[in-house]
Short mmCIF file of C-alpha atoms in Angstrom, two decimals:
data_model
loop_
_atom_site.label_atom_id
_atom_site.label_comp_id
_atom_site.label_asym_id
_atom_site.label_seq_id
_atom_site.Cartn_x
_atom_site.Cartn_y
_atom_site.Cartn_z
CA MET A 1 64.94 -14.71 -86.43
CA ASN A 2 66.89 -13.79 -83.30
CA PHE A 3 65.63 -11.45 -80.62
CA HIS A 4 67.95 -9.77 -78.15
CA ILE A 5 66.51 -8.53 -74.86
CA SER A 6 68.63 -6.08 -72.95
CA ARG A 7 69.57 -6.74 -69.34
CA ALA A 8 67.50 -3.75 -68.20
CA LEU A 9 64.41 -5.05 -70.02
CA ARG A 10 64.92 -8.55 -68.61
CA THR A 11 65.16 -7.08 -65.11
CA ALA A 12 61.97 -5.04 -65.63
CA LEU A 13 60.05 -8.05 -66.94
CA LEU A 14 61.23 -10.22 -64.06
CA GLY A 15 60.13 -7.52 -61.62
CA ALA A 16 56.69 -7.30 -63.22
CA VAL A 17 56.21 -11.08 -63.10
CA THR A 18 57.31 -11.16 -59.45
CA THR A 19 54.85 -8.39 -58.59
CA MET A 20 52.01 -10.26 -60.30
CA ILE A 21 52.85 -13.42 -58.37
CA LEU A 22 52.91 -11.50 -55.07
CA ILE A 23 49.57 -9.82 -55.80
CA THR A 24 47.99 -13.14 -56.79
CA SER A 25 49.35 -14.73 -53.64
CA ALA A 26 48.00 -11.88 -51.51
CA PHE A 27 44.53 -12.14 -53.03
CA ALA A 28 44.52 -15.87 -52.25
CA ALA A 29 44.98 -15.22 -48.50
CA SER A 30 42.70 -17.45 -46.45
CA TYR A 31 40.73 -16.20 -43.48
CA LYS A 32 38.19 -17.66 -41.10
CA THR A 33 35.27 -15.87 -39.51
CA THR A 34 35.46 -15.44 -35.75
CA MET A 35 31.71 -15.11 -35.31
CA CYS A 36 28.43 -15.26 -37.21
CA VAL A 37 28.57 -12.43 -39.77
CA TYR A 38 26.78 -11.15 -42.84
CA LEU A 39 28.29 -11.32 -46.32
CA ARG A 40 27.20 -7.95 -47.68
CA GLU A 41 26.84 -6.71 -51.24
CA GLN A 42 28.74 -3.47 -50.54
CA PRO A 43 31.11 -2.36 -47.72
CA ASN A 44 28.49 -0.75 -45.50
CA THR A 45 25.87 -1.91 -43.02
CA SER A 46 22.94 -0.61 -45.06
CA SER A 47 23.87 -2.85 -47.98
CA ALA A 48 21.92 -6.03 -48.69
CA ALA A 49 23.02 -9.17 -46.83
CA LEU A 50 23.82 -11.86 -49.39
CA LYS A 51 24.37 -14.65 -46.89
CA VAL A 52 24.85 -15.42 -43.21
CA VAL A 53 28.34 -16.86 -42.69
CA LYS A 54 28.80 -19.11 -39.66
CA PRO A 55 31.72 -18.86 -37.19
CA GLY A 56 34.86 -20.65 -38.37
CA ALA A 57 33.92 -20.53 -42.06
CA LYS A 58 36.87 -20.23 -44.45
CA VAL A 59 36.85 -17.35 -46.94
CA GLN A 60 39.32 -16.13 -49.56
CA ALA A 61 40.37 -12.48 -49.39
CA ILE A 62 40.14 -10.37 -52.53
CA LYS A 63 40.88 -6.86 -51.28
CA LYS A 64 40.27 -4.45 -48.46
CA SER A 65 37.99 -1.46 -48.77
CA SER A 66 39.56 1.97 -49.09
CA ASP A 67 38.99 2.70 -45.39
CA GLY A 68 40.44 -0.68 -44.39
CA GLN A 69 37.37 -1.64 -42.34
CA TRP A 70 35.84 -4.15 -44.76
CA MET A 71 37.28 -7.11 -46.65
CA LYS A 72 35.93 -8.23 -49.98
CA VAL A 73 35.98 -12.03 -49.93
CA SER A 74 34.94 -15.06 -51.89
CA TYR A 75 32.73 -17.51 -50.01
CA GLY A 76 31.41 -20.50 -51.91
CA THR A 77 29.89 -19.18 -55.13
CA LYS A 78 29.39 -15.66 -53.78
CA GLN A 79 31.58 -12.61 -53.40
CA GLY A 80 30.85 -9.84 -50.95
CA TYR A 81 32.11 -7.82 -48.01
CA ILE A 82 32.66 -8.85 -44.38
CA TYR A 83 33.69 -6.52 -41.59
CA ALA A 84 37.46 -7.08 -41.33
CA LYS A 85 37.43 -7.09 -37.53
CA PHE A 86 35.65 -10.44 -37.59
CA LEU A 87 38.16 -12.19 -39.86
CA LYS A 88 41.25 -14.02 -38.61
CA ALA A 89 44.10 -14.79 -41.00
CA LEU A 90 44.90 -18.47 -41.56
CA GLU A 91 48.02 -17.42 -43.43
CA THR A 92 50.41 -14.49 -43.07
CA PRO A 93 50.55 -12.89 -46.56
CA GLN A 94 49.64 -9.24 -46.90
CA VAL A 95 46.44 -8.23 -48.62
CA GLU A 96 46.30 -5.35 -51.05
CA SER A 97 43.73 -2.66 -50.31
CA SER A 98 41.69 -0.87 -52.93
CA ALA A 99 43.54 2.33 -52.00
CA ASP A 100 46.85 0.82 -53.19
CA THR A 101 48.03 0.52 -49.60
CA THR A 102 49.28 -2.81 -48.32
CA VAL A 103 47.60 -3.80 -45.09
CA VAL A 104 48.73 -6.53 -42.73
CA PRO A 105 45.73 -8.64 -41.66
CA ASP A 106 44.71 -8.36 -38.04
CA SER A 107 44.85 -11.82 -36.47
CA GLY A 108 43.88 -10.64 -33.00
CA SER A 109 40.11 -10.66 -33.39
CA THR A 110 38.18 -11.77 -30.36
CA VAL A 111 36.41 -15.11 -30.74
CA LEU A 112 32.81 -14.72 -29.59
CA PRO A 113 30.28 -17.46 -28.81
CA SER A 114 28.84 -19.19 -31.88
CA TYR A 115 25.33 -17.85 -31.28
CA PHE A 116 26.49 -14.24 -31.29
CA PRO A 117 25.18 -12.57 -34.46
CA SER A 118 26.88 -10.14 -36.77
CA THR A 119 27.72 -6.87 -35.00
CA ASP A 120 28.86 -5.04 -38.11
CA LEU A 121 26.00 -2.65 -37.33
CA GLN A 122 28.23 -1.31 -34.56
CA ALA A 123 31.84 -2.40 -34.92
CA ASP A 124 33.03 -1.03 -31.61
CA ALA A 125 30.29 -2.67 -29.59
CA ASP A 126 31.30 -4.34 -26.35
CA ARG A 127 30.35 -7.82 -25.15
CA ASN A 128 27.43 -6.56 -23.05
CA GLY A 129 25.06 -6.00 -25.92
CA VAL A 130 24.58 -4.37 -29.29
CA SER A 131 21.60 -2.13 -29.96
CA LEU A 132 19.80 -2.91 -33.23
CA GLY A 133 17.43 0.01 -32.89
CA GLN A 134 13.65 0.07 -32.96
CA PHE A 135 11.65 -2.90 -34.27
CA LYS A 136 8.00 -3.44 -35.07
CA LEU A 137 6.52 -6.08 -32.74
CA THR A 138 3.59 -8.37 -33.46
CA PHE A 139 2.37 -11.48 -31.64
CA TYR A 140 1.44 -15.01 -32.66
CA CYS A 141 0.44 -18.36 -31.17
CA GLY A 142 0.30 -21.97 -32.35
CA CYS A 143 -3.26 -21.82 -33.67
CA VAL A 144 -4.12 -22.42 -37.33
CA SER A 145 -4.87 -18.74 -37.84
CA CYS A 146 -1.38 -17.70 -36.68
CA SER A 147 0.83 -20.66 -37.59
CA GLU A 148 -1.18 -22.62 -40.17
CA GLN A 149 -0.14 -26.30 -40.20
CA TRP A 150 3.11 -25.69 -38.30
CA GLY A 151 1.53 -25.29 -34.87
CA LYS A 152 4.21 -24.89 -32.22
CA GLN A 153 7.05 -26.20 -34.41
CA THR A 154 9.57 -23.50 -35.29
CA ALA A 155 11.64 -23.08 -38.44
CA THR A 156 14.71 -24.27 -36.51
CA GLY A 157 13.04 -27.47 -35.29
CA THR A 158 12.39 -26.39 -31.70
CA THR A 159 9.04 -26.09 -29.96
CA CYS A 160 7.66 -22.61 -29.34
CA VAL A 161 7.84 -21.49 -25.72
CA GLU A 162 6.22 -18.32 -24.41
CA GLY A 163 8.85 -16.02 -22.96
CA ARG A 164 11.59 -17.48 -25.17
CA THR A 165 10.55 -17.88 -28.81
CA ILE A 166 10.47 -15.09 -31.35
CA ALA A 167 10.13 -15.17 -35.13
CA VAL A 168 12.58 -12.98 -37.06
CA ASP A 169 13.92 -12.20 -40.48
CA PRO A 170 17.14 -14.30 -40.32
CA ARG A 171 18.85 -11.90 -42.71
CA VAL A 172 18.55 -9.25 -39.98
CA ILE A 173 18.79 -11.39 -36.82
CA PRO A 174 20.37 -14.83 -37.42
CA TYR A 175 18.76 -17.89 -35.83
CA GLY A 176 20.01 -18.61 -32.33
CA THR A 177 20.57 -14.96 -31.49
CA ARG A 178 19.60 -13.92 -27.97
CA VAL A 179 17.98 -10.50 -27.81
CA HIS A 180 16.44 -8.21 -25.23
CA ILE A 181 13.25 -6.41 -26.23
CA ASP A 182 12.58 -3.34 -24.11
CA GLY A 183 9.46 -3.82 -22.05
CA PHE A 184 9.10 -7.52 -22.90
CA GLY A 185 12.29 -9.31 -21.78
CA ASP A 186 14.86 -11.68 -23.26
CA PHE A 187 14.17 -14.01 -26.19
CA VAL A 188 15.82 -16.37 -28.68
CA ALA A 189 15.42 -16.09 -32.46
CA GLU A 190 14.03 -19.53 -33.31
CA ASP A 191 11.32 -18.99 -35.89
CA CYS A 192 10.45 -17.03 -39.03
CA GLY A 193 7.34 -16.10 -40.97
CA GLY A 194 6.34 -14.97 -44.42
CA ALA A 195 5.33 -11.53 -43.17
CA ILE A 196 8.35 -11.09 -40.89
CA LYS A 197 10.70 -8.94 -42.96
CA GLY A 198 13.38 -6.44 -41.97
CA ASN A 199 13.09 -4.83 -38.53
CA HIS A 200 10.05 -6.85 -37.50
CA ILE A 201 9.79 -9.41 -34.68
CA ASP A 202 6.86 -11.72 -33.97
CA ILE A 203 6.68 -12.73 -30.28
CA TYR A 204 5.19 -16.13 -29.42
CA LEU A 205 2.35 -16.28 -26.87
CA GLU A 206 0.19 -19.21 -25.77
CA ASP A 207 -3.08 -17.26 -25.89
CA HIS A 208 -4.51 -16.03 -29.21
CA ALA A 209 -6.73 -13.52 -27.42
CA ARG A 210 -3.69 -11.84 -25.89
CA CYS A 211 -2.03 -11.72 -29.31
CA ASN A 212 -5.00 -9.80 -30.65
CA ALA A 213 -5.19 -7.56 -27.59
CA LEU A 214 -1.54 -6.53 -27.83
CA GLY A 215 -1.82 -5.71 -31.53
CA VAL A 216 1.26 -3.92 -32.87
CA LYS A 217 3.96 -2.41 -30.68
CA TYR A 218 7.36 -0.79 -31.23
CA ALA A 219 10.40 -1.25 -29.02
CA ASN A 220 14.19 -1.10 -29.03
CA VAL A 221 16.01 -4.42 -29.49
CA THR A 222 19.45 -5.28 -28.15
CA VAL A 223 21.55 -8.32 -29.00
CA LEU A 224 22.83 -10.09 -25.87
CA ASN A 225 26.15 -11.89 -25.57
#
């Protein structure tokens, strides 16, 4: 049986195949993160953080959000959204947005120090600090009551130091982040704890009596560069 395909149909089919190849190529665009960022479930800052992605990590672009501010990417076995400002193209193909608008990737993102955490909470933040809002503050020491068998050893392998060490939820404040806590000073996120979830920071002190005396406080927290 013979089939005859008209020239017009052949042209249309070739165009469709070419379009599919271009779209596939665009979706395979490779990017790297320019700073420590969160891989989020949805394209907004209130969405759950699926993973902390380190600076320089390679991700594969899938599509941009309708407002162009977020990129859906594949990272390892997970897919999620990263704020597009903190992605730098490793290739030059265009990436299709979910609003059917082709967007050229921005390769001019500023590379920040590796300890700088995700600032997708405030995309236009400058290098002088990013406010994370109000946090609940509690206090702990290296005694068995506070730290069980861990003593002064932190989750990151350092030794607790008063005036430096704080325990955090690393999904909210990644390890290594330097923060300023109003009324208490500057600290480094080095530790965690089973009860430290969300906007909650545990400040290390040497004296258990002072921990008890301070009780629970609330203060604004700012990420430092």
